[in-house]
Amino acid sequence: MVNRVCWQFLLVICSVFCWQISSQTQAEIRSIPEVIVDEQNTQLPENKLIEIAQNITVKILSGRSWGSGILIQRQGQVYTIVTNRHVLTPADSYSLQTPDGQIYSAVVADNRRFAGYDLALLQFRSNANYPVAVLGNVASLAVGDEVLATGFPIEGDLPSRTPFFVGNKGFMVMKGEVFLLLEQALKEGYQIGYTNDIRKGMSGGALLNIRGEVIGINGMHAYPLWGDPYVYFDGSQPSSQLREQMIPLSWGIPVERVTQRLGQSILQQPNSAVNLNLTN
C-alpha cells in the first residue's frame, strides 16, 4: 500500500515537472520572432537591372548640351521627369529623347517646391506607353551596398575606375557601391556618396539598388573642377578627414527629396495619377 502511494506521488511530481518544462519551452518558442522572407529584397539579375535602367532613363536636350532624367509619373498622356536643376541650362526650349529614340518637346514644371535643391521637373505629352520608375527608400541602404548609376555621358572617353555597360544611343550604366551615407545633407541636397564613376551628362540619371528601385538622383561627379560643394546644407563644413573621403566619390540626392515634396503616393503607387499642379 505504501509503495503504491509512493508510486502515485512520483507520477504526480513527474507530470507537474514535465508540464512546467513543456510550458517553458513553448514560451521560449513563442518568444522567438518569426522570420519573414521579403521577396522584394532579392537581387535582380544584372541584365534585368540594366533593362529597367534603360527603360526609365531619358536624355534631356538643353541648348547645345544635354543631361539625363528619370520617368517618375504618368497622368494620362502627360509624363513627368525628375532631373537636376543644373541640367536645365538657359535655353529657349527643351526636348528629350525617350528610350525608344523618339524626340519630344518638354516644358519646365513649377519647381518652387525644390528651392535650395538641385532638382527640377519636366513634362512631355505622348500616347506611347513608357514605364515609370519604382521609387525606393534610402533608409534601406547601407555602406557597401551595390548600386548602379545611369545616364548619357557627354564625354567620349570611357570610365576606367569602375565596371560599366554601354547601351543604345549613348546610354551607360556604371557599377559601384555605396561608400558614404551622410547624416546631414550637403548643400543642394547631396547625401549619398558612391564609387560609381559618373561623367558629365549623367546628371539627373538614376541611382538604382539591386532590386531595380530608384533610390537617388545622380548629380555630382568625383574631383569637381570648380567651387566647393562639400558644405552642409546649414552652412557648416565636414571635418578635413571626412572631406578627403568625399572628394573621390560621386554624389546623389536621395529620392525622398522628391517624394517628400510631391506626395508619398508617388512612392507607394508609382503608376497612379497624382495631381502635381504643374504648369504647361
XYZ file of C-alpha atoms in Angstrom:
280
model
C 0.000 0.000 0.000
C 2.828 2.357 0.893
C 4.669 1.508 -2.305
C 1.529 2.229 -4.337
C 1.073 5.622 -2.691
C 4.726 6.486 -3.286
C 4.471 5.462 -6.951
C 1.373 7.636 -7.479
C 3.119 10.526 -5.763
C 6.131 10.142 -8.066
C 3.834 10.129 -11.110
C 2.192 13.363 -9.988
C 5.614 15.011 -9.426
C 6.850 13.898 -12.860
C 3.677 15.138 -14.561
C 3.972 18.546 -12.931
C 7.682 18.767 -13.794
C 7.089 17.751 -17.421
C 4.216 20.226 -17.697
C 6.493 23.012 -16.429
C 9.223 22.062 -18.902
C 6.700 21.931 -21.744
C 5.198 25.308 -20.796
C 8.635 26.924 -20.523
C 9.683 25.524 -23.913
C 6.505 26.765 -25.580
C 7.030 30.184 -24.027
C 10.583 30.295 -25.377
C 9.403 29.271 -28.834
C 6.704 31.925 -28.801
C 9.320 34.490 -27.804
C 11.418 33.784 -30.929
C 10.472 36.378 -33.574
C 9.022 34.987 -36.762
C 11.399 35.247 -39.705
C 9.584 36.646 -42.738
C 11.328 36.284 -46.066
C 10.966 39.528 -48.017
C 10.990 38.536 -51.666
C 11.464 42.162 -52.662
C 14.968 42.038 -51.193
C 16.048 39.522 -53.819
C 18.738 40.842 -56.115
C 17.623 41.044 -59.721
C 19.842 39.636 -62.474
C 22.203 42.189 -63.943
C 20.570 42.080 -67.384
C 17.190 42.821 -65.786
C 18.607 45.762 -63.820
C 20.126 47.197 -66.989
C 16.828 46.762 -68.833
C 14.972 48.630 -66.083
C 17.591 51.390 -66.112
C 17.310 51.892 -69.880
C 13.506 51.933 -69.844
C 13.162 54.679 -67.217
C 16.005 56.997 -68.314
C 15.680 59.796 -70.874
C 18.198 62.149 -72.452
C 17.343 65.817 -71.851
C 18.451 68.158 -74.630
C 19.160 71.652 -73.349
C 20.637 74.015 -75.935
C 23.905 72.539 -77.162
C 24.295 70.378 -74.089
C 22.381 67.501 -72.563
C 21.773 65.659 -69.350
C 19.697 62.769 -68.092
C 16.316 62.362 -66.433
C 14.073 59.730 -64.830
C 10.488 58.922 -65.797
C 8.657 59.009 -62.454
C 4.985 59.661 -63.228
C 2.281 59.321 -65.873
C -1.051 61.150 -65.835
C -2.995 60.195 -68.925
C -0.810 61.370 -71.806
C 1.410 63.553 -69.591
C 4.709 62.170 -68.315
C 6.744 63.769 -65.545
C 10.522 63.560 -65.345
C 12.858 64.435 -62.491
C 16.360 65.688 -63.208
C 18.957 68.045 -61.747
C 18.290 71.774 -61.862
C 21.746 72.385 -63.295
C 20.877 70.185 -66.305
C 18.375 72.836 -67.429
C 20.844 75.376 -68.747
C 19.162 78.558 -70.046
C 17.540 77.717 -73.369
C 14.593 78.859 -75.483
C 13.151 75.360 -75.438
C 13.844 71.887 -74.124
C 13.352 68.492 -75.676
C 14.096 64.944 -74.652
C 14.777 61.563 -76.162
C 12.842 58.600 -74.771
C 14.231 55.037 -74.591
C 12.666 54.167 -77.974
C 14.552 57.011 -79.656
C 11.563 59.356 -80.056
C 12.129 63.100 -79.545
C 9.533 65.155 -77.650
C 9.230 68.808 -76.728
C 9.336 69.303 -72.976
C 8.197 72.044 -70.634
C 9.627 73.024 -67.267
C 7.287 72.465 -64.340
C 6.686 74.741 -61.387
C 9.817 73.846 -59.414
C 9.418 76.244 -56.486
C 8.898 73.285 -54.167
C 12.508 72.257 -54.855
C 14.019 75.585 -53.798
C 17.513 75.003 -52.433
C 17.820 71.555 -54.005
C 19.497 70.591 -57.261
C 16.235 69.111 -58.539
C 13.780 70.026 -61.280
C 10.775 68.564 -63.091
C 9.943 68.426 -66.791
C 6.810 67.268 -68.591
C 6.003 65.991 -72.061
C 2.977 64.512 -73.804
C 2.859 61.157 -75.566
C 0.400 58.409 -76.460
C 3.173 55.837 -76.063
C 3.206 53.565 -73.035
C 6.517 54.212 -71.277
C 7.276 52.512 -67.956
C 7.937 54.737 -64.964
C 10.411 54.173 -62.169
C 9.633 52.422 -58.925
C 10.971 54.706 -56.203
C 12.685 53.096 -53.246
C 13.877 54.309 -49.873
C 17.370 55.422 -48.934
C 16.737 54.209 -45.372
C 17.131 50.677 -46.733
C 20.660 51.438 -47.989
C 23.863 50.562 -46.154
C 27.522 51.265 -46.804
C 28.844 48.569 -49.131
C 25.542 48.001 -50.948
C 25.830 47.584 -54.713
C 24.279 50.362 -56.794
C 24.009 51.227 -60.486
C 24.370 54.797 -61.774
C 22.779 55.522 -65.157
C 22.699 58.278 -67.752
C 24.032 59.661 -71.035
C 27.644 60.826 -70.615
C 28.818 63.633 -72.894
C 32.495 62.806 -72.792
C 33.743 60.408 -75.448
C 36.241 58.598 -73.231
C 35.044 55.604 -71.265
C 35.495 55.358 -67.497
C 38.403 53.462 -66.033
C 37.667 53.332 -62.313
C 34.555 51.145 -62.266
C 32.899 48.462 -64.443
C 30.325 49.791 -66.889
C 27.810 48.848 -69.554
C 27.250 50.805 -72.767
C 23.759 50.638 -74.252
C 21.919 52.127 -77.217
C 22.087 55.827 -78.106
C 24.978 56.515 -75.735
C 23.213 55.215 -72.625
C 25.595 53.983 -69.935
C 25.371 52.112 -66.638
C 28.195 52.408 -64.107
C 28.590 49.785 -61.395
C 29.774 50.549 -57.886
C 28.808 50.591 -54.238
C 27.699 52.973 -51.517
C 30.717 54.374 -49.666
C 29.260 57.185 -47.537
C 25.786 57.966 -46.222
C 25.901 61.390 -44.595
C 23.804 62.089 -41.508
C 23.066 65.562 -42.867
C 22.857 66.624 -46.490
C 25.372 68.727 -48.335
C 24.132 71.907 -49.974
C 21.642 71.285 -52.782
C 20.618 68.012 -51.116
C 23.503 65.657 -51.877
C 23.818 62.913 -49.289
C 24.736 59.567 -50.932
C 28.399 59.023 -51.812
C 29.227 56.099 -54.128
C 32.155 54.696 -56.098
C 30.382 54.612 -59.497
C 32.367 56.741 -61.953
C 29.623 59.019 -63.272
C 30.506 61.522 -66.005
C 29.225 64.847 -67.243
C 25.887 64.260 -68.953
C 24.812 61.605 -66.445
C 23.485 64.281 -64.078
C 19.805 63.651 -63.459
C 20.123 59.932 -64.139
C 19.007 57.234 -61.745
C 20.876 55.604 -58.899
C 19.390 52.109 -58.620
C 19.586 49.491 -55.891
C 19.838 45.742 -56.551
C 16.032 45.463 -56.707
C 15.762 47.952 -59.560
C 14.328 50.747 -57.405
C 15.467 54.340 -57.815
C 16.985 55.418 -54.513
C 18.789 58.545 -55.692
C 19.413 61.057 -58.484
C 22.958 61.420 -59.866
C 24.288 64.937 -59.858
C 27.908 65.401 -58.810
C 30.965 63.578 -60.113
C 34.223 62.983 -58.282
C 37.033 65.525 -58.139
C 34.992 68.644 -59.030
C 36.954 71.195 -61.034
C 35.460 74.331 -59.502
C 33.527 75.540 -56.485
C 33.329 73.935 -53.067
C 30.389 71.502 -52.994
C 31.430 69.914 -49.690
C 29.472 72.245 -47.443
C 26.482 71.103 -45.435
C 23.003 72.443 -46.056
C 23.191 74.523 -42.871
C 26.494 76.127 -43.922
C 28.772 74.098 -41.647
C 31.653 72.057 -43.049
C 32.738 68.441 -42.638
C 35.994 67.542 -40.947
C 39.103 67.515 -43.113
C 39.309 63.737 -42.764
C 35.730 63.246 -43.958
C 36.226 65.746 -46.732
C 39.150 63.717 -48.089
C 36.847 60.708 -48.285
C 34.184 62.734 -50.131
C 36.343 64.066 -52.969
C 36.899 60.807 -54.930
C 33.207 59.846 -54.762
C 30.223 60.551 -56.975
C 27.206 62.037 -55.180
C 23.456 61.690 -55.456
C 20.355 63.233 -53.907
C 18.087 60.788 -52.016
C 14.846 60.094 -53.855
C 12.960 61.065 -50.676
C 13.716 64.686 -51.508
C 11.368 64.184 -54.461
C 8.652 62.147 -52.760
C 8.547 64.432 -49.718
C 7.651 67.355 -51.982
C 5.352 65.600 -54.428
C 3.482 63.334 -52.025
C 4.045 59.838 -50.735
C 1.525 58.465 -53.245
C 4.250 58.524 -55.908
C 6.440 56.348 -53.718
C 3.637 53.925 -52.848
C 1.871 53.780 -56.222
C 4.297 54.799 -58.957
C 1.758 54.287 -61.738
C -1.119 56.151 -60.114
C -2.241 59.617 -61.135
C -1.041 62.339 -58.806
C -2.034 65.966 -59.012
C 1.325 67.700 -59.264
C -0.108 71.125 -60.106
C 2.458 71.524 -62.875
C 2.474 74.402 -65.272
C 2.345 73.922 -69.040
